[in-house]
PDB file of C-alpha atoms in Angstrom:
ATOM      1  CA  UNK A   1      -0.119  -0.064  -0.082  1.00  0.00           C
ATOM      2  CA  UNK A   2       1.436   3.115  -1.108  1.00  0.00           C
ATOM      3  CA  UNK A   3       0.975   6.649   0.480  1.00  0.00           C
ATOM      4  CA  UNK A   4       1.566   9.984  -0.180  1.00  0.00           C
ATOM      5  CA  UNK A   5       1.755  11.675   3.199  1.00  0.00           C
ATOM      6  CA  UNK A   6       0.949  15.398   1.661  1.00  0.00           C
ATOM      7  CA  UNK A   7      -2.093  13.746  -0.073  1.00  0.00           C
ATOM      8  CA  UNK A   8      -2.937  10.839   1.862  1.00  0.00           C
ATOM      9  CA  UNK A   9      -5.395   8.044  -0.081  1.00  0.00           C
ATOM     10  CA  UNK A  10      -7.956   6.202   1.678  1.00  0.00           C
ATOM     11  CA  UNK A  11      -7.148   2.727   3.402  1.00  0.00           C
ATOM     12  CA  UNK A  12      -6.379   0.370   1.152  1.00  0.00           C
ATOM     13  CA  UNK A  13      -6.085   2.672  -1.547  1.00  0.00           C
ATOM     14  CA  UNK A  14      -2.995   3.476  -3.856  1.00  0.00           C
ATOM     15  CA  UNK A  15      -2.042   7.106  -4.687  1.00  0.00           C
ATOM     16  CA  UNK A  16      -2.304   8.188  -7.702  1.00  0.00           C
ATOM     17  CA  UNK A  17       0.858   7.943  -9.219  1.00  0.00           C
ATOM     18  CA  UNK A  18       3.178   5.995 -11.583  1.00  0.00           C
ATOM     19  CA  UNK A  19       5.846   3.629 -10.342  1.00  0.00           C
ATOM     20  CA  UNK A  20       9.026   1.903 -11.952  1.00  0.00           C
ATOM     21  CA  UNK A  21      10.891  -1.153 -10.424  1.00  0.00           C
ATOM     22  CA  UNK A  22      14.555  -2.246 -10.459  1.00  0.00           C
ATOM     23  CA  UNK A  23      15.546  -5.819  -9.603  1.00  0.00           C
ATOM     24  CA  UNK A  24      19.433  -7.069  -8.884  1.00  0.00           C
ATOM     25  CA  UNK A  25      20.624 -10.582  -8.550  1.00  0.00           C
ATOM     26  CA  UNK A  26      23.035 -11.246  -5.702  1.00  0.00           C
ATOM     27  CA  UNK A  27      26.044 -10.773  -8.309  1.00  0.00           C
ATOM     28  CA  UNK A  28      24.319  -7.376  -8.652  1.00  0.00           C
ATOM     29  CA  UNK A  29      23.288  -7.800 -12.212  1.00  0.00           C
ATOM     30  CA  UNK A  30      19.542  -7.327 -13.720  1.00  0.00           C
ATOM     31  CA  UNK A  31      17.315  -9.969 -12.603  1.00  0.00           C
ATOM     32  CA  UNK A  32      15.097  -9.406 -15.817  1.00  0.00           C
ATOM     33  CA  UNK A  33      16.293  -7.317 -19.355  1.00  0.00           C
ATOM     34  CA  UNK A  34      19.404  -5.928 -20.019  1.00  0.00           C
ATOM     35  CA  UNK A  35      19.410  -2.733 -17.817  1.00  0.00           C
ATOM     36  CA  UNK A  36      22.572  -2.598 -16.067  1.00  0.00           C
ATOM     37  CA  UNK A  37      21.135  -0.661 -13.609  1.00  0.00           C
ATOM     38  CA  UNK A  38      18.146  -3.909 -13.040  1.00  0.00           C
ATOM     39  CA  UNK A  39      15.132  -1.462 -14.619  1.00  0.00           C
ATOM     40  CA  UNK A  40      12.521  -4.109 -15.002  1.00  0.00           C
ATOM     41  CA  UNK A  41      11.079  -3.894 -18.274  1.00  0.00           C
ATOM     42  CA  UNK A  42       7.957  -2.587 -19.171  1.00  0.00           C
ATOM     43  CA  UNK A  43       4.968  -4.520 -16.880  1.00  0.00           C
ATOM     44  CA  UNK A  44       2.176  -6.509 -18.409  1.00  0.00           C
ATOM     45  CA  UNK A  45      -1.107  -6.722 -16.244  1.00  0.00           C
ATOM     46  CA  UNK A  46      -0.705 -10.208 -14.419  1.00  0.00           C
ATOM     47  CA  UNK A  47      -3.089 -13.193 -15.385  1.00  0.00           C
ATOM     48  CA  UNK A  48      -4.609 -14.651 -12.052  1.00  0.00           C
ATOM     49  CA  UNK A  49      -6.174 -17.684 -10.892  1.00  0.00           C
ATOM     50  CA  UNK A  50      -9.170 -16.348  -8.553  1.00  0.00           C
ATOM     51  CA  UNK A  51      -9.822 -19.954  -7.265  1.00  0.00           C
ATOM     52  CA  UNK A  52      -6.053 -19.565  -5.172  1.00  0.00           C
ATOM     53  CA  UNK A  53      -4.797 -16.660  -3.070  1.00  0.00           C
ATOM     54  CA  UNK A  54      -1.598 -15.859  -1.682  1.00  0.00           C
ATOM     55  CA  UNK A  55      -1.140 -14.048   1.531  1.00  0.00           C
ATOM     56  CA  UNK A  56       1.949 -11.637   1.404  1.00  0.00           C
ATOM     57  CA  UNK A  57       2.320  -8.470   3.507  1.00  0.00           C
ATOM     58  CA  UNK A  58      -0.935  -9.162   5.373  1.00  0.00           C
ATOM     59  CA  UNK A  59      -2.666  -8.569   2.191  1.00  0.00           C
ATOM     60  CA  UNK A  60      -4.694 -11.097   0.116  1.00  0.00           C
ATOM     61  CA  UNK A  61      -4.260 -11.979  -3.539  1.00  0.00           C
ATOM     62  CA  UNK A  62      -5.388 -13.900  -6.080  1.00  0.00           C
ATOM     63  CA  UNK A  63      -2.236 -16.110  -7.394  1.00  0.00           C
ATOM     64  CA  UNK A  64      -0.432 -14.956 -10.217  1.00  0.00           C
ATOM     65  CA  UNK A  65      -0.048 -17.038 -13.266  1.00  0.00           C
ATOM     66  CA  UNK A  66       3.709 -16.704 -14.737  1.00  0.00           C
ATOM     67  CA  UNK A  67       2.491 -18.222 -18.062  1.00  0.00           C
ATOM     68  CA  UNK A  68       3.580 -15.108 -20.389  1.00  0.00           C
ATOM     69  CA  UNK A  69       6.826 -14.000 -18.176  1.00  0.00           C
ATOM     70  CA  UNK A  70       8.354 -13.869 -14.928  1.00  0.00           C
ATOM     71  CA  UNK A  71       7.138 -10.826 -13.550  1.00  0.00           C
ATOM     72  CA  UNK A  72       3.741  -9.025 -13.677  1.00  0.00           C
ATOM     73  CA  UNK A  73       1.703  -5.955 -12.300  1.00  0.00           C
ATOM     74  CA  UNK A  74      -1.036  -7.290 -10.300  1.00  0.00           C
ATOM     75  CA  UNK A  75      -2.493  -4.156  -9.386  1.00  0.00           C
ATOM     76  CA  UNK A  76      -1.108  -0.686  -9.971  1.00  0.00           C
ATOM     77  CA  UNK A  77       1.791  -0.319  -7.525  1.00  0.00           C
ATOM     78  CA  UNK A  78       2.142  -4.180  -6.707  1.00  0.00           C
ATOM     79  CA  UNK A  79       4.620  -6.027  -8.545  1.00  0.00           C
ATOM     80  CA  UNK A  80       4.932  -9.645  -8.757  1.00  0.00           C
ATOM     81  CA  UNK A  81       7.772 -12.069  -9.569  1.00  0.00           C
ATOM     82  CA  UNK A  82       7.972 -15.419  -9.972  1.00  0.00           C
ATOM     83  CA  UNK A  83      11.480 -17.023  -8.405  1.00  0.00           C
ATOM     84  CA  UNK A  84      11.457 -20.332 -10.071  1.00  0.00           C
ATOM     85  CA  UNK A  85      14.599 -18.915 -11.711  1.00  0.00           C
ATOM     86  CA  UNK A  86      16.408 -17.299  -8.561  1.00  0.00           C
ATOM     87  CA  UNK A  87      19.372 -18.313  -7.461  1.00  0.00           C
ATOM     88  CA  UNK A  88      20.357 -18.424  -3.415  1.00  0.00           C
ATOM     89  CA  UNK A  89      21.604 -15.238  -2.534  1.00  0.00           C
ATOM     90  CA  UNK A  90      20.398 -11.673  -1.386  1.00  0.00           C
ATOM     91  CA  UNK A  91      18.098  -9.928  -3.962  1.00  0.00           C
ATOM     92  CA  UNK A  92      17.521  -6.124  -4.143  1.00  0.00           C
ATOM     93  CA  UNK A  93      14.210  -4.696  -5.303  1.00  0.00           C
ATOM     94  CA  UNK A  94      13.358  -1.071  -5.995  1.00  0.00           C
ATOM     95  CA  UNK A  95      10.613   0.777  -6.334  1.00  0.00           C
ATOM     96  CA  UNK A  96      10.269   4.865  -7.340  1.00  0.00           C
ATOM     97  CA  UNK A  97       7.045   6.464  -6.951  1.00  0.00           C
ATOM     98  CA  UNK A  98       6.223   9.474  -8.827  1.00  0.00           C
ATOM     99  CA  UNK A  99       3.265  11.762  -7.945  1.00  0.00           C
ATOM    100  CA  UNK A 100       1.571  13.580 -10.925  1.00  0.00           C
ATOM    101  CA  UNK A 101       2.883  16.437  -9.680  1.00  0.00           C
ATOM    102  CA  UNK A 102       6.422  15.381 -10.377  1.00  0.00           C
ATOM    103  CA  UNK A 103       7.595  14.514  -6.666  1.00  0.00           C
ATOM    104  CA  UNK A 104       9.744  11.546  -6.301  1.00  0.00           C
ATOM    105  CA  UNK A 105      10.320   8.666  -3.278  1.00  0.00           C
ATOM    106  CA  UNK A 106      11.919   5.418  -3.382  1.00  0.00           C
ATOM    107  CA  UNK A 107      12.391   2.661  -1.567  1.00  0.00           C
ATOM    108  CA  UNK A 108      14.204  -0.623  -1.631  1.00  0.00           C
ATOM    109  CA  UNK A 109      14.018  -4.413  -0.111  1.00  0.00           C
ATOM    110  CA  UNK A 110      16.707  -6.899   0.068  1.00  0.00           C
ATOM    111  CA  UNK A 111      15.198 -10.033   0.100  1.00  0.00           C
ATOM    112  CA  UNK A 112      17.261 -13.646   0.681  1.00  0.00           C
ATOM    113  CA  UNK A 113      16.468 -16.372  -1.350  1.00  0.00           C
ATOM    114  CA  UNK A 114      17.392 -19.936   0.331  1.00  0.00           C
ATOM    115  CA  UNK A 115      16.867 -23.537  -1.005  1.00  0.00           C
ATOM    116  CA  UNK A 116      15.178 -24.128   2.572  1.00  0.00           C
ATOM    117  CA  UNK A 117      11.619 -23.795   3.159  1.00  0.00           C
ATOM    118  CA  UNK A 118      11.163 -21.083   5.461  1.00  0.00           C
ATOM    119  CA  UNK A 119       8.218 -19.799   7.236  1.00  0.00           C
ATOM    120  CA  UNK A 120       6.378 -16.677   5.938  1.00  0.00           C
ATOM    121  CA  UNK A 121       6.318 -14.283   9.001  1.00  0.00           C
ATOM    122  CA  UNK A 122       5.062 -10.667   9.074  1.00  0.00           C
ATOM    123  CA  UNK A 123       6.856  -8.162  11.101  1.00  0.00           C
ATOM    124  CA  UNK A 124       5.160  -4.932  12.509  1.00  0.00           C
ATOM    125  CA  UNK A 125       6.271  -2.046  15.017  1.00  0.00           C
ATOM    126  CA  UNK A 126       3.654  -1.881  17.767  1.00  0.00           C
ATOM    127  CA  UNK A 127       2.935   1.893  18.207  1.00  0.00           C
ATOM    128  CA  UNK A 128       5.101   2.940  15.043  1.00  0.00           C
ATOM    129  CA  UNK A 129       6.583   6.222  15.474  1.00  0.00           C
ATOM    130  CA  UNK A 130       8.869   8.372  12.717  1.00  0.00           C
ATOM    131  CA  UNK A 131      11.456   8.756  14.839  1.00  0.00           C
ATOM    132  CA  UNK A 132      12.453   6.737  18.508  1.00  0.00           C
ATOM    133  CA  UNK A 133      14.958   8.439  21.438  1.00  0.00           C
ATOM    134  CA  UNK A 134      17.692   6.275  22.264  1.00  0.00           C
ATOM    135  CA  UNK A 135      16.069   5.195  25.532  1.00  0.00           C
ATOM    136  CA  UNK A 136      12.815   3.802  23.977  1.00  0.00           C
ATOM    137  CA  UNK A 137      12.011   0.578  24.041  1.00  0.00           C
ATOM    138  CA  UNK A 138      11.173  -0.508  20.283  1.00  0.00           C
ATOM    139  CA  UNK A 139       8.740  -3.529  20.399  1.00  0.00           C
ATOM    140  CA  UNK A 140       7.675  -5.712  17.158  1.00  0.00           C
ATOM    141  CA  UNK A 141       5.400  -8.347  16.674  1.00  0.00           C
ATOM    142  CA  UNK A 142       5.775 -11.086  14.349  1.00  0.00           C
ATOM    143  CA  UNK A 143       2.494 -12.695  12.603  1.00  0.00           C
ATOM    144  CA  UNK A 144       2.838 -16.566  10.822  1.00  0.00           C
ATOM    145  CA  UNK A 145       1.403 -16.110   7.653  1.00  0.00           C
ATOM    146  CA  UNK A 146       1.990 -19.590   5.929  1.00  0.00           C
ATOM    147  CA  UNK A 147       0.951 -23.011   6.997  1.00  0.00           C
ATOM    148  CA  UNK A 148       3.466 -24.623   9.529  1.00  0.00           C
ATOM    149  CA  UNK A 149       3.677 -28.075  10.140  1.00  0.00           C
ATOM    150  CA  UNK A 150       2.443 -28.227  13.385  1.00  0.00           C
ATOM    151  CA  UNK A 151       4.352 -31.377  14.879  1.00  0.00           C
ATOM    152  CA  UNK A 152       7.108 -29.553  14.615  1.00  0.00           C
ATOM    153  CA  UNK A 153       8.384 -27.071  17.579  1.00  0.00           C
ATOM    154  CA  UNK A 154       9.848 -24.036  16.135  1.00  0.00           C
ATOM    155  CA  UNK A 155      11.027 -20.994  17.790  1.00  0.00           C
ATOM    156  CA  UNK A 156      11.320 -17.895  16.137  1.00  0.00           C
ATOM    157  CA  UNK A 157      14.024 -14.846  16.946  1.00  0.00           C
ATOM    158  CA  UNK A 158      14.947 -11.726  14.449  1.00  0.00           C
ATOM    159  CA  UNK A 159      17.264  -8.646  15.245  1.00  0.00           C
ATOM    160  CA  UNK A 160      17.524  -5.098  14.328  1.00  0.00           C
ATOM    161  CA  UNK A 161      20.435  -3.876  11.970  1.00  0.00           C
ATOM    162  CA  UNK A 162      21.170  -0.455  10.744  1.00  0.00           C
ATOM    163  CA  UNK A 163      21.464   0.221   7.431  1.00  0.00           C
ATOM    164  CA  UNK A 164      24.654   2.459   7.113  1.00  0.00           C
ATOM    165  CA  UNK A 165      28.236   2.909   4.514  1.00  0.00           C
ATOM    166  CA  UNK A 166      29.574  -0.123   3.609  1.00  0.00           C
ATOM    167  CA  UNK A 167      33.133  -0.070   4.518  1.00  0.00           C
ATOM    168  CA  UNK A 168      34.286  -2.002   1.356  1.00  0.00           C
ATOM    169  CA  UNK A 169      32.589   0.132  -1.265  1.00  0.00           C
ATOM    170  CA  UNK A 170      35.400   2.684  -2.930  1.00  0.00           C
ATOM    171  CA  UNK A 171      33.476   5.641  -4.197  1.00  0.00           C
ATOM    172  CA  UNK A 172      36.259   6.478  -6.508  1.00  0.00           C
ATOM    173  CA  UNK A 173      36.054   3.130  -8.268  1.00  0.00           C
ATOM    174  CA  UNK A 174      31.825   3.696  -8.168  1.00  0.00           C
ATOM    175  CA  UNK A 175      32.559   6.728  -9.931  1.00  0.00           C
ATOM    176  CA  UNK A 176      35.061   5.458 -12.673  1.00  0.00           C
ATOM    177  CA  UNK A 177      32.564   2.891 -13.599  1.00  0.00           C
ATOM    178  CA  UNK A 178      29.608   5.392 -13.666  1.00  0.00           C
ATOM    179  CA  UNK A 179      31.692   7.915 -16.266  1.00  0.00           C
ATOM    180  CA  UNK A 180      32.907   5.043 -18.613  1.00  0.00           C
ATOM    181  CA  UNK A 181      30.516   4.667 -21.249  1.00  0.00           C
ATOM    182  CA  UNK A 182      30.887   1.408 -21.552  1.00  0.00           C
ATOM    183  CA  UNK A 183      27.163  -0.170 -20.245  1.00  0.00           C
ATOM    184  CA  UNK A 184      28.626  -3.444 -19.236  1.00  0.00           C
ATOM    185  CA  UNK A 185      31.426  -1.330 -17.142  1.00  0.00           C
ATOM    186  CA  UNK A 186      29.469  -1.578 -13.585  1.00  0.00           C
ATOM    187  CA  UNK A 187      30.535  -1.537  -9.745  1.00  0.00           C
ATOM    188  CA  UNK A 188      29.144  -4.023  -8.347  1.00  0.00           C
ATOM    189  CA  UNK A 189      29.771  -3.062  -4.752  1.00  0.00           C
ATOM    190  CA  UNK A 190      26.608  -1.738  -2.583  1.00  0.00           C
ATOM    191  CA  UNK A 191      27.059   1.673  -1.550  1.00  0.00           C
ATOM    192  CA  UNK A 192      24.866   0.770   1.875  1.00  0.00           C
ATOM    193  CA  UNK A 193      24.505  -2.619   3.643  1.00  0.00           C
ATOM    194  CA  UNK A 194      22.657  -4.062   7.168  1.00  0.00           C
ATOM    195  CA  UNK A 195      25.276  -4.241   9.666  1.00  0.00           C
ATOM    196  CA  UNK A 196      25.142  -5.545  13.325  1.00  0.00           C
TER     197      UNK A 196
END
């Protein structure tokens, strides 16, 4: 659900604007298409199975059928991706929302693909606030969204990481690759990473 803080939409609605999506593989190559930035080629509307549903991020969706490709637009502002050809590792997805008056906002998420079966859990911050003082306790609740084997005892834990400058990032090499007119020259080290 995307909200414009200056002109909020009603709950469950998506703001009137446009979206662009990017995806990079664990090797920081494009997931789809050939654009070195990972820009996903134009989206077709998903064909879905209305008799089958999935829950993602606390929302119920009819299941997309990836007969004609590996990604599609489920609704305006909603990207669906088939991970059937993904390999294990950390993928970066980014979305840019642009309002009709030209304001732009971006957000990225890092998703780790694994060969193990893992439960799908939605984490929410209890009593969210824009900022917290260092003395405030932050409480997080988890809701299991996938079916679990009732015969297996599970224990869940999570940790909060800081999204910070990557000590391995070399700004000079990144600028050099960016200024090179060769589209195959790409600096693949992330500028920002999650750190304990």
